[in-house]
Coordinates of N, CA and C and ligand atoms in Angstrom, one line a residue:
X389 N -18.0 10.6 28.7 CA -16.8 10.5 27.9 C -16.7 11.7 27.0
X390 N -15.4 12.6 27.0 CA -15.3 13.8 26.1 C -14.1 13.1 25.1
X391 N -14.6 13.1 23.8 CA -14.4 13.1 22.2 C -13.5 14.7 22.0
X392 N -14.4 15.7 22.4 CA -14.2 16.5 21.6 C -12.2 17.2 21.9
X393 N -11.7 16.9 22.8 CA -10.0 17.0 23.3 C -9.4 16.3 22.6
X394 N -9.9 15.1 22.0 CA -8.6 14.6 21.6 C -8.3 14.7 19.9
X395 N -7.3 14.7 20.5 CA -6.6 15.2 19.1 C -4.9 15.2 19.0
X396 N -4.3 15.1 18.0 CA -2.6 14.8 18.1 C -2.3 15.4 16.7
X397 N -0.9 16.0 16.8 CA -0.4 16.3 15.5 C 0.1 15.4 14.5
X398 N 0.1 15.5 13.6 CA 0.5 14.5 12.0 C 2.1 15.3 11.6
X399 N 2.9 14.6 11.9 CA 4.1 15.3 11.4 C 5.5 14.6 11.4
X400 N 4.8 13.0 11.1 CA 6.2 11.9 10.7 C 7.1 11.9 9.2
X401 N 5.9 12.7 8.3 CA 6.4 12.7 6.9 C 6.1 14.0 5.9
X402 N 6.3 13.6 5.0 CA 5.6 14.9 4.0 C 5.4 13.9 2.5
X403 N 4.7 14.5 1.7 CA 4.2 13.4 0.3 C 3.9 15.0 -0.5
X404 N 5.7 15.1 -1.5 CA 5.6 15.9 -2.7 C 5.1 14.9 -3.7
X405 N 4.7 15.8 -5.2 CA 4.8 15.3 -6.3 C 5.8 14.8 -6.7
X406 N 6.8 15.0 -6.3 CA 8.1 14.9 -6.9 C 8.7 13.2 -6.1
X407 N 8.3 13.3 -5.4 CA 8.5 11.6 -4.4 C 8.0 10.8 -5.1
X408 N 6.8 11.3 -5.8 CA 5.3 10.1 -5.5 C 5.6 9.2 -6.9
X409 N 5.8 8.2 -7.0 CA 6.1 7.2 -8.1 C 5.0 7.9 -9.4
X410 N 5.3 7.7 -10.8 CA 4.2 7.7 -11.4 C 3.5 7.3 -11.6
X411 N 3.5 5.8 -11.5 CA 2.6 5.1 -11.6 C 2.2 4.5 -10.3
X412 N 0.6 4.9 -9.7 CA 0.1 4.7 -8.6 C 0.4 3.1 -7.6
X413 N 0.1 2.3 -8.7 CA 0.8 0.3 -7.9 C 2.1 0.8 -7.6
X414 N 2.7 1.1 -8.3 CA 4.2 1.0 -7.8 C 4.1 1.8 -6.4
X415 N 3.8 3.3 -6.3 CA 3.7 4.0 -5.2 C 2.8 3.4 -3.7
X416 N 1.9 2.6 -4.0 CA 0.8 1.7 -3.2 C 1.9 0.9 -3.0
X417 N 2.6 0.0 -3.5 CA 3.6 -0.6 -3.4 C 4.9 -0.2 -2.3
X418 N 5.1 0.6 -2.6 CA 6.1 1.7 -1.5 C 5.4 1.4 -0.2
X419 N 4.4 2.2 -0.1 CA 3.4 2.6 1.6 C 3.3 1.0 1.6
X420 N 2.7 0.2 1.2 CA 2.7 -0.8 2.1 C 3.7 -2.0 2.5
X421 N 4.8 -1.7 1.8 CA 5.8 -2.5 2.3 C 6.3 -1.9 3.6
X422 N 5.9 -0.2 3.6 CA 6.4 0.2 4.4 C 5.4 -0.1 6.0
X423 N 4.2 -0.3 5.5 CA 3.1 -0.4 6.6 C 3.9 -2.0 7.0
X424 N 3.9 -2.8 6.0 CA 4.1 -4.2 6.1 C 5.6 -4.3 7.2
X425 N 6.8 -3.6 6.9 CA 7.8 -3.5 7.8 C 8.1 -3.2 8.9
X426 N 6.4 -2.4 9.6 CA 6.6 -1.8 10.8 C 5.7 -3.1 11.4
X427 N 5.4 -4.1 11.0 CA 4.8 -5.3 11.6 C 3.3 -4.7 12.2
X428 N 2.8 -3.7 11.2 CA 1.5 -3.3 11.9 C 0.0 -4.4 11.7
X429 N -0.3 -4.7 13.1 CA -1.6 -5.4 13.0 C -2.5 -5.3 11.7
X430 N -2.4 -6.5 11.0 CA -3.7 -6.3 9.9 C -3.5 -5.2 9.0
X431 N -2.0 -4.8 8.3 CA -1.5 -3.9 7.1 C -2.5 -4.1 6.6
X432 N -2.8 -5.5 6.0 CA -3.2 -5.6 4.7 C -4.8 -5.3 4.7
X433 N -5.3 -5.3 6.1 CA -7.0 -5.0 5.8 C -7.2 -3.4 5.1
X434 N -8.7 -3.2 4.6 CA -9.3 -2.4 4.1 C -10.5 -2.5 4.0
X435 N -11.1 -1.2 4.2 CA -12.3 -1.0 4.1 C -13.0 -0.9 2.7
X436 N -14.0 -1.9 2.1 CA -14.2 -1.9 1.0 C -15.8 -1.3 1.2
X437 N -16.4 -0.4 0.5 CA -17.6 0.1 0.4 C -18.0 -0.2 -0.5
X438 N -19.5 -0.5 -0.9 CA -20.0 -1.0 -1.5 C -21.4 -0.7 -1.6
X439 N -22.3 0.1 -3.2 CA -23.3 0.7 -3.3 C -24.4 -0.7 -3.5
X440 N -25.2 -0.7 -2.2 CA -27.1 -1.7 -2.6 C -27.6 -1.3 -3.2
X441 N -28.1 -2.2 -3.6 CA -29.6 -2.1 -4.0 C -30.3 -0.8 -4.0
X442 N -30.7 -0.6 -2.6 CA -31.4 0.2 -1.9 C -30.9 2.2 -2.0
X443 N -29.4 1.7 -2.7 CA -28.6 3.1 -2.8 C -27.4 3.2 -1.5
X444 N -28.1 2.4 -0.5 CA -26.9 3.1 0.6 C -25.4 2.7 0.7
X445 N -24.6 3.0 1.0 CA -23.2 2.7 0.4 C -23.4 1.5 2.0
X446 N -22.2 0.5 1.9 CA -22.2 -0.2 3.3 C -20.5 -0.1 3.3
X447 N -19.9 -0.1 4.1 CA -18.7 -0.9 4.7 C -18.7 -1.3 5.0
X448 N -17.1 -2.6 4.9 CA -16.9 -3.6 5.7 C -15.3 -3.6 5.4
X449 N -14.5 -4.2 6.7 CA -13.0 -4.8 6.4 C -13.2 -5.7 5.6
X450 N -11.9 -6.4 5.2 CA -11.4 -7.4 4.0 C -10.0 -7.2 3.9
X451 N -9.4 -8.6 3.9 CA -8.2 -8.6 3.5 C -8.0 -8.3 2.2
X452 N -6.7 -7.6 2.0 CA -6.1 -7.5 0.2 C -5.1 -8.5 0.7
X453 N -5.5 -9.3 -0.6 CA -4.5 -10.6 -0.9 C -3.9 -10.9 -1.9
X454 N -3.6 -10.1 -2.8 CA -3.0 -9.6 -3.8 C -2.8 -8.2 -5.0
X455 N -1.9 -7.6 -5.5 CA -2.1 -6.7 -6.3 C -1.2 -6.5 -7.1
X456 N -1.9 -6.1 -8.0 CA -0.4 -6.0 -9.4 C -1.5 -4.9 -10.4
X457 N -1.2 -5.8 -12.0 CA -1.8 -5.2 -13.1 C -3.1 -5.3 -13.2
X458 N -3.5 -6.6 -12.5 CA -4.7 -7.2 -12.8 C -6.0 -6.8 -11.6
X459 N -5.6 -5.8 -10.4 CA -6.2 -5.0 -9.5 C -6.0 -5.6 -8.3
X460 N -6.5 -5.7 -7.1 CA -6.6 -5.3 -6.1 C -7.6 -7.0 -5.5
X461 N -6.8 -7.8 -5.1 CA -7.5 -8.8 -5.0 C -8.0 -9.3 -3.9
X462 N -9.5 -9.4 -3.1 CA -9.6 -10.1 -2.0 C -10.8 -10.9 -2.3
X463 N -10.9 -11.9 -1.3 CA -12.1 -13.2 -1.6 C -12.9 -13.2 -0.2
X464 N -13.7 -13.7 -0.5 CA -15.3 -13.7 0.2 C -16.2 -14.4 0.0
X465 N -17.5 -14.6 0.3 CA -18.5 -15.3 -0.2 C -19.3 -14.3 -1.4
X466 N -19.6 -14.6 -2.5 CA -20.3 -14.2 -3.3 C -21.9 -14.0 -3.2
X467 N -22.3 -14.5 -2.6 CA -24.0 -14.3 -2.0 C -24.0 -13.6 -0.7
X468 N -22.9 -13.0 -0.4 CA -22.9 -12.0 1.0 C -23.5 -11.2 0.7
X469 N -23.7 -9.8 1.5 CA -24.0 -8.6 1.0 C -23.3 -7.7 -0.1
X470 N -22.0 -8.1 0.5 CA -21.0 -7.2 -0.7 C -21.0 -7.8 -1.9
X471 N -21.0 -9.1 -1.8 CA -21.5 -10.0 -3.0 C -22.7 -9.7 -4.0
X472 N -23.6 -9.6 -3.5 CA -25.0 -9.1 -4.2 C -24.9 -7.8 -4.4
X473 N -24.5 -6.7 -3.7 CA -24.5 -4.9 -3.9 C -23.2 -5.4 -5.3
X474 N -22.0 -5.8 -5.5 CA -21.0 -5.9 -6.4 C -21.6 -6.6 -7.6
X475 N -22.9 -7.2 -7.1 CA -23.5 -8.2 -9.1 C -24.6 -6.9 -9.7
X476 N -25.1 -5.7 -8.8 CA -25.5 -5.0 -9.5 C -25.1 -3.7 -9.7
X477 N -23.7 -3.6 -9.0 CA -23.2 -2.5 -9.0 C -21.9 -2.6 -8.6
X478 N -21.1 -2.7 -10.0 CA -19.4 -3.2 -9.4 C -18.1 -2.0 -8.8
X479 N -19.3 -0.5 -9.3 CA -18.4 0.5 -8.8 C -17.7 0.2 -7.0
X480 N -16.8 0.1 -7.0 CA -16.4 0.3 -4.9 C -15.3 0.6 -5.1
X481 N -15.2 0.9 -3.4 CA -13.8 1.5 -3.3 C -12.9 0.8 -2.0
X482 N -11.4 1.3 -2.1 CA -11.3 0.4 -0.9 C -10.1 1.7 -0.5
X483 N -10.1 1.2 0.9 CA -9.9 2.6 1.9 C -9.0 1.8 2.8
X484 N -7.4 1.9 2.6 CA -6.6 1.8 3.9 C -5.9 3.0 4.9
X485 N -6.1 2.6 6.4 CA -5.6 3.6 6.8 C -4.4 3.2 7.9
X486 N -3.4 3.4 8.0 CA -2.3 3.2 8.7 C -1.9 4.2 9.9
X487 N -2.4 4.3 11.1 CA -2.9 5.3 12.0 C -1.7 5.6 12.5
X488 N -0.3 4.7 12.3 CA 1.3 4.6 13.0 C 2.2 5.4 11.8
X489 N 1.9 5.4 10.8 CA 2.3 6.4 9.6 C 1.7 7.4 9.3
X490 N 0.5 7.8 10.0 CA -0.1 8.9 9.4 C -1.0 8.6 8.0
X491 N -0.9 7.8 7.6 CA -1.3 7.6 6.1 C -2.5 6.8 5.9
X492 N -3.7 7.6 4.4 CA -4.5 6.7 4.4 C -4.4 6.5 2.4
X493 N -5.1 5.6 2.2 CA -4.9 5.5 0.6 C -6.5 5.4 0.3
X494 N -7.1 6.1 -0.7 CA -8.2 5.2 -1.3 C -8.0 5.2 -2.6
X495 N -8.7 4.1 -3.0 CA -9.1 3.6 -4.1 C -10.5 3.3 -4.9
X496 N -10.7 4.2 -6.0 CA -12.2 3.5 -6.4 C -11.8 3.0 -7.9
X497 N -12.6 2.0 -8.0 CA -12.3 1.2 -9.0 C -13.6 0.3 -9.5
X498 N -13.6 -0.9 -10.6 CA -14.6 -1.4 -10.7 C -14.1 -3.2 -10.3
X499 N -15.3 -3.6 -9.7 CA -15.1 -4.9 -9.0 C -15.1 -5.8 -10.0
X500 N -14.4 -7.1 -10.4 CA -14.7 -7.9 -11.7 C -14.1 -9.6 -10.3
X501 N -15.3 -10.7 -10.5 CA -14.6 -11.8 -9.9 C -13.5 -12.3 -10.9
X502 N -12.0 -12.5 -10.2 CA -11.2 -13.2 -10.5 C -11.9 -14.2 -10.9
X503 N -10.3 -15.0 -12.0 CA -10.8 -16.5 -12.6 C -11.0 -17.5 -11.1
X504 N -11.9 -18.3 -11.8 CA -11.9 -19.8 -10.9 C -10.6 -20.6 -10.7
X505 N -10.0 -20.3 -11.0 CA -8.0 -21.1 -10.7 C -7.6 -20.1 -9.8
X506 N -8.2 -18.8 -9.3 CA -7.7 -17.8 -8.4 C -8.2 -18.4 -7.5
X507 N -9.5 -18.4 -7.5 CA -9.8 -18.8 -5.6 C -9.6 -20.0 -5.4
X508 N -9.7 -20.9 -6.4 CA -9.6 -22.5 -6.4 C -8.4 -22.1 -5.4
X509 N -6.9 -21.9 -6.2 CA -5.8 -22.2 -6.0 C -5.8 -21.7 -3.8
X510 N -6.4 -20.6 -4.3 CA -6.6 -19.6 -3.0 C -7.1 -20.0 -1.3
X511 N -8.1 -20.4 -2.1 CA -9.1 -21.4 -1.0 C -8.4 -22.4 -0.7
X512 N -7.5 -23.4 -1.1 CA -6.8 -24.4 -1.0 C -5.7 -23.8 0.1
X513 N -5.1 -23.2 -0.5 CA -3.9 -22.3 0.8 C -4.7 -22.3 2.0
X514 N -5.6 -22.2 2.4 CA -5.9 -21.4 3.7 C -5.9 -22.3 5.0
X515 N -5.7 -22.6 5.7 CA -5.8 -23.6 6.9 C -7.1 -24.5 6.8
X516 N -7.0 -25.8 6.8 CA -8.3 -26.6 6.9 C -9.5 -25.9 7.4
X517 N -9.4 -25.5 8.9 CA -10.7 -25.0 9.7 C -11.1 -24.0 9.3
X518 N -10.3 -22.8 8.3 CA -10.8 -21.6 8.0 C -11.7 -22.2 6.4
X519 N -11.0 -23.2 6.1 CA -11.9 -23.9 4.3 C -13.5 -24.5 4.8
X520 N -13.3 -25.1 6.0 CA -14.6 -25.3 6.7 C -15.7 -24.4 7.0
X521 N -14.7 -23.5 7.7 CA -16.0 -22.2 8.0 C -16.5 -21.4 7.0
X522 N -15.6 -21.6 6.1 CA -16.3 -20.8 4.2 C -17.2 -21.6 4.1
X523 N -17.0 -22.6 3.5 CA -17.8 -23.7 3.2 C -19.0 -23.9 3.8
X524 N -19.0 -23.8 5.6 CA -20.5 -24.2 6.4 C -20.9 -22.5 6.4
X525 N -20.5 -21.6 6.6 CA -20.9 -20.4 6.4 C -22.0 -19.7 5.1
X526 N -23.2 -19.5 5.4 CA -23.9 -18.6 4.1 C -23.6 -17.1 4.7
X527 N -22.8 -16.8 4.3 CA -22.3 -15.5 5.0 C -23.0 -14.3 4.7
X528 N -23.5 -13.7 6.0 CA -24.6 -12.6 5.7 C -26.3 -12.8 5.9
X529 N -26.1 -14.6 6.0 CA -27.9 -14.7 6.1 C -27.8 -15.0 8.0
X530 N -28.9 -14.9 8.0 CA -29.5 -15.2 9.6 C -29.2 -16.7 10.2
X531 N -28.3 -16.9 11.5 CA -28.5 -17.6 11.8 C -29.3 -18.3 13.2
X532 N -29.9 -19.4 13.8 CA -30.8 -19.0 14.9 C -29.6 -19.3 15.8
X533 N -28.1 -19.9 16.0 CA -27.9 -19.5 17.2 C -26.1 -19.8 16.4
X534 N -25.3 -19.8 17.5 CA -23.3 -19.9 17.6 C -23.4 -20.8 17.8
X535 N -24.5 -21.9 17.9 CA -24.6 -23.5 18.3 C -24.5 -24.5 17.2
X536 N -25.7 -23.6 16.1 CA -26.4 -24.1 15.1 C -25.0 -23.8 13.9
X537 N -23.9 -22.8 14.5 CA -22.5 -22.7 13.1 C -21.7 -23.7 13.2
X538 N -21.9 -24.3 14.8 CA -20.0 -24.8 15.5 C -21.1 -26.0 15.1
X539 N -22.3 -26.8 15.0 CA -22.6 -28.1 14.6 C -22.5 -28.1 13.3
X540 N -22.8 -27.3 12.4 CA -22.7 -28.0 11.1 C -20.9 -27.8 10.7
X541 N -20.4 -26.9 11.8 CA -18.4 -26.9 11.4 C -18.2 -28.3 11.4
X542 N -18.6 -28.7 12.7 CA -18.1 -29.7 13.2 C -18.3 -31.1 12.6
X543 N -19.8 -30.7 11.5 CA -20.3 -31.7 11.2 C -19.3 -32.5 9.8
X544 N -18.8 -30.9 9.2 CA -18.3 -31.2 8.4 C -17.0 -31.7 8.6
X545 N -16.1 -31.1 9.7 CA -14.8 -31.7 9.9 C -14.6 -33.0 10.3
X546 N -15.9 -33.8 11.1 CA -16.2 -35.0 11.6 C -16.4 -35.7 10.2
X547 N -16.8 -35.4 9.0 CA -17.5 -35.5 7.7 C -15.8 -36.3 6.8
X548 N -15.2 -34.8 7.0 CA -14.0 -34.7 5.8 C -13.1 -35.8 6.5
X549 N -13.1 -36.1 7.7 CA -11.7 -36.7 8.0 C -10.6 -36.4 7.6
X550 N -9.9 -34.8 7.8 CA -8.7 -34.4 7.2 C -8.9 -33.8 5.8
X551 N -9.6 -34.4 5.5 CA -9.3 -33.9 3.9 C -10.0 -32.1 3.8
X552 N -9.9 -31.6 2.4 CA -10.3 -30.6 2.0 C -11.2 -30.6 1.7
X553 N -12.2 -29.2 2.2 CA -13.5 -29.5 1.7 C -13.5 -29.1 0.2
X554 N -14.6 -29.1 -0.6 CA -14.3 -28.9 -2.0 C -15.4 -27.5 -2.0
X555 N -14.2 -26.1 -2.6 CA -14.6 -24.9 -2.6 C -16.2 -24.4 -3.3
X556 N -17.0 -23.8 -2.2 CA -18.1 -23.8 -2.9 C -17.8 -23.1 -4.0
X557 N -19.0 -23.1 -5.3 CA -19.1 -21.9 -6.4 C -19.0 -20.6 -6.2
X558 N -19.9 -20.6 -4.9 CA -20.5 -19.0 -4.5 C -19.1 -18.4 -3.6
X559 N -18.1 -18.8 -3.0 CA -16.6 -18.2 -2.6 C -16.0 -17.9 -3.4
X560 N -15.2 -17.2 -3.7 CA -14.0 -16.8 -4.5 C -13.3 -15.2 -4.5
X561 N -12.7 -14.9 -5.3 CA -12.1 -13.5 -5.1 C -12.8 -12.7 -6.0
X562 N -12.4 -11.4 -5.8 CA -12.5 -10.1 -7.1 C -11.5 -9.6 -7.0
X563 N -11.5 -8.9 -8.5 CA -10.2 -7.9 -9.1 C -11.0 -6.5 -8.7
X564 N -9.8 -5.5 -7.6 CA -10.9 -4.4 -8.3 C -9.7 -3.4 -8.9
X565 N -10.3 -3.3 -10.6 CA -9.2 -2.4 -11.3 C -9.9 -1.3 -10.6
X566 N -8.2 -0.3 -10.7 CA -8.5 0.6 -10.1 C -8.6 2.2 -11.0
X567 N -9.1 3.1 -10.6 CA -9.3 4.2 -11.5 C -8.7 5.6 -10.7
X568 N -8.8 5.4 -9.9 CA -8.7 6.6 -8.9 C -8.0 6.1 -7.8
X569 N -6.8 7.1 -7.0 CA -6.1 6.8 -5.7 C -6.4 8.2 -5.4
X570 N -5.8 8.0 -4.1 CA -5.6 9.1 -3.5 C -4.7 8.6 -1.9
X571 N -3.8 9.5 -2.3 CA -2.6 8.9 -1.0 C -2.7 10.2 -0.4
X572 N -2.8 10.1 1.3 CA -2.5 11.3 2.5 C -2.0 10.6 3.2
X573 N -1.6 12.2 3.2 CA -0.5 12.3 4.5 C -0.3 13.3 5.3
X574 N -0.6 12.8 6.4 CA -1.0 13.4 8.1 C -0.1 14.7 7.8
X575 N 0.3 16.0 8.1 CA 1.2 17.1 8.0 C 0.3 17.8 9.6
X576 N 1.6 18.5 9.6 CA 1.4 19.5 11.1 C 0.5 20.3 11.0
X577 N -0.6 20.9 11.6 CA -1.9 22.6 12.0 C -2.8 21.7 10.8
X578 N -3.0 20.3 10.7 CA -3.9 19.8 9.7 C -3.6 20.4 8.2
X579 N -2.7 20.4 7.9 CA -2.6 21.1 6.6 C -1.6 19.5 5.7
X580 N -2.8 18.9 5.5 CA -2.0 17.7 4.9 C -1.7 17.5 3.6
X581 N -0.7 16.7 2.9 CA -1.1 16.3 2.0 C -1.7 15.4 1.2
X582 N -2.6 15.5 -0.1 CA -3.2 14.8 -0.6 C -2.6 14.9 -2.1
X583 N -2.5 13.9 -2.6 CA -2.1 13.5 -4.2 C -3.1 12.8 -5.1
X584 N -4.3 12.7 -5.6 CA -4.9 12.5 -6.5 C -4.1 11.3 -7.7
X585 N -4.3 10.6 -8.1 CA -4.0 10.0 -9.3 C -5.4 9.7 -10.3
X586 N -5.8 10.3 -11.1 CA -6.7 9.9 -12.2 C -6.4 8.8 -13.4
X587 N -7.2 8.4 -14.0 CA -6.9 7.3 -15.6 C -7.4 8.0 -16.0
X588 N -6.8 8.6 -17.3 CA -7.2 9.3 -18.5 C -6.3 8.5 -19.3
X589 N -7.0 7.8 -20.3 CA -6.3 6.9 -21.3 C -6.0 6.0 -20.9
X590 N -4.8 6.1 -21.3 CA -3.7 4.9 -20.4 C -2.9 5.3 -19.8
X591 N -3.0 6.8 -19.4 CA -1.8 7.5 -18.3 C -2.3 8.2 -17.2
X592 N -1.4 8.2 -16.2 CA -2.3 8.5 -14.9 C -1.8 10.4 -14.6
X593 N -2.9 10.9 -14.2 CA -2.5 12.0 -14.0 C -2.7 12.4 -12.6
X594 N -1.7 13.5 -11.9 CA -1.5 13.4 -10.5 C -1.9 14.8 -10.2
X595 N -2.8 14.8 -9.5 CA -3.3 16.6 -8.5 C -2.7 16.0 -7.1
X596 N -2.8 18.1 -6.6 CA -2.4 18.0 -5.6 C -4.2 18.7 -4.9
X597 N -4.5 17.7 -4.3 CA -5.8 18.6 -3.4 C -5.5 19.1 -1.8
X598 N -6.3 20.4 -1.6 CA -6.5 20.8 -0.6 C -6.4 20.3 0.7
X599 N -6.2 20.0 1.7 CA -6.5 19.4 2.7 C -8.1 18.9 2.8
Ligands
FMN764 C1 -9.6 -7.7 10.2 C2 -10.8 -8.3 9.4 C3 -10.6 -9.0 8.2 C4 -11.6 -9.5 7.5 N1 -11.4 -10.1 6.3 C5 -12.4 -10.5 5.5 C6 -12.2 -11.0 4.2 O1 -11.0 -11.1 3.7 N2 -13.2 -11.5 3.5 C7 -14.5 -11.4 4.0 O2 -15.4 -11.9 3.3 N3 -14.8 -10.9 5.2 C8 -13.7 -10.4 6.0 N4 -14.0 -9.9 7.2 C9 -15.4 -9.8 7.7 C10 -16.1 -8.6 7.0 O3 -15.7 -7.4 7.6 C11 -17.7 -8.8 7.0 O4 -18.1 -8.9 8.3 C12 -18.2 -10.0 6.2 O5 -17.4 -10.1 5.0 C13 -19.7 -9.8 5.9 O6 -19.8 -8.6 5.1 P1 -21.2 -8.3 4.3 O7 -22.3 -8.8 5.1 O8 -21.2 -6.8 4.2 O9 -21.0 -8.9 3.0 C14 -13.0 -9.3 8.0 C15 -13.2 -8.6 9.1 C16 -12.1 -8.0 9.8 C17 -12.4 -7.2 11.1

């Protein structure tokens, strides 16, 4: 297999200072309605990194399931990995990339769990069978087989009779305020743009970096 050929030009857009919203939500707000309108598979995932224990940074996808003032909101299990690396270290960042726009955004910010009326409410929305598999799921520990997940799913759906299971402690969401963006954009001979947003104070300030 040769890697090293391929390659394609970036040259659907351009991203001045003069475009870019001042305030970063609002501009994050723009790109993804815009990701959201082209009906692209999975807009809303992102790569959230997350520093262990041990130091080493990990990724993982994650849905964003909400955003506004209050940050950047997706839910999980809390005794996962990302869960544990986030109780001793809330710095992360989250990384979308839109491969049909050219466009990627990051975000680093600090992780805080949303209130309990967030996931309560949240976990409730989600389809029965997906409230099951949170619930029989310790997500991240070892299991001995795909036999030993679909009996205790089943055990519990056979359990509930319809009803809702009641959201464990350890599920729920996080806020991640955010501190830093940075929006790109694919441009032609790789000479892209990048726009920086910083917090200093309470006002955001905007660079333009290098490719
Ligand atoms: C498209 C996609 C969406 C996902 N959404 C979530 C999510 O919203 N929450 C979640 O906990 N895991 C989600 N996952 C699974 C995670 O990537 C990951 O496997 C899981 O959370 C365990 O991660 P950890 O062991 O690093 O904590 C998603 C995976 C994919 C590919």
């Amino acid at each position: 297999m040769k890697l090293d050929s391929i390659r394609r030009d970036y040259k659907k857009a351009a991203l001045t200072k003069k475009e870019a919203a001042p305030d970063p939500i609002h501009f994050f707000s723009q790109w993804m309605n815009e990701a959201l309108a082209l009906e692209l598979p999975d807009a809303t995932s992102m790569a959230l990194t997350t520093v262990g224990e041990d130091g080493f940074p990990q990724s993982r996808i994650v849905l964003l399931k909400d955003f506004g003032n209050e940050g950047f909101t997706f839910f999980t299990n809390y005794h996962s990995e990302k869960g544990r690396a986030i109780a001793q270290n809330p710095k992360v960042s989250l990384h979308f990339f839109w491969a049909e726009l050219e466009r990627q955004i990051r975000i680093t910010g600090m992780a805080e769990k949303t209130g309990e009326e967030v996931s309560e409410q949240y976990f409730h929305s989600r389809p029965l069978d997906s409230q099951i598999a949170a619930a029989v799921s310790a997500q991240s520990t070892e299991v001995p087989s795909r036999a030993y997940l679909e009996e205790k799913f089943a055990e519990m759906k056979n359990r509930l009779d319809g009803a809702d299971p009641k959201r464990p402690e350890h599920w729920g969401g996080y806020w991640v305020h955010p501190l830093k963006f940075e929006f790109w954009q694919g441009r032609a001979n790789r000479l892209h743009d990048r726009l920086v947003y910083e917090k200093q104070a309470e006002n955001w300030i905007i660079k333009r970096l290098a490719p």
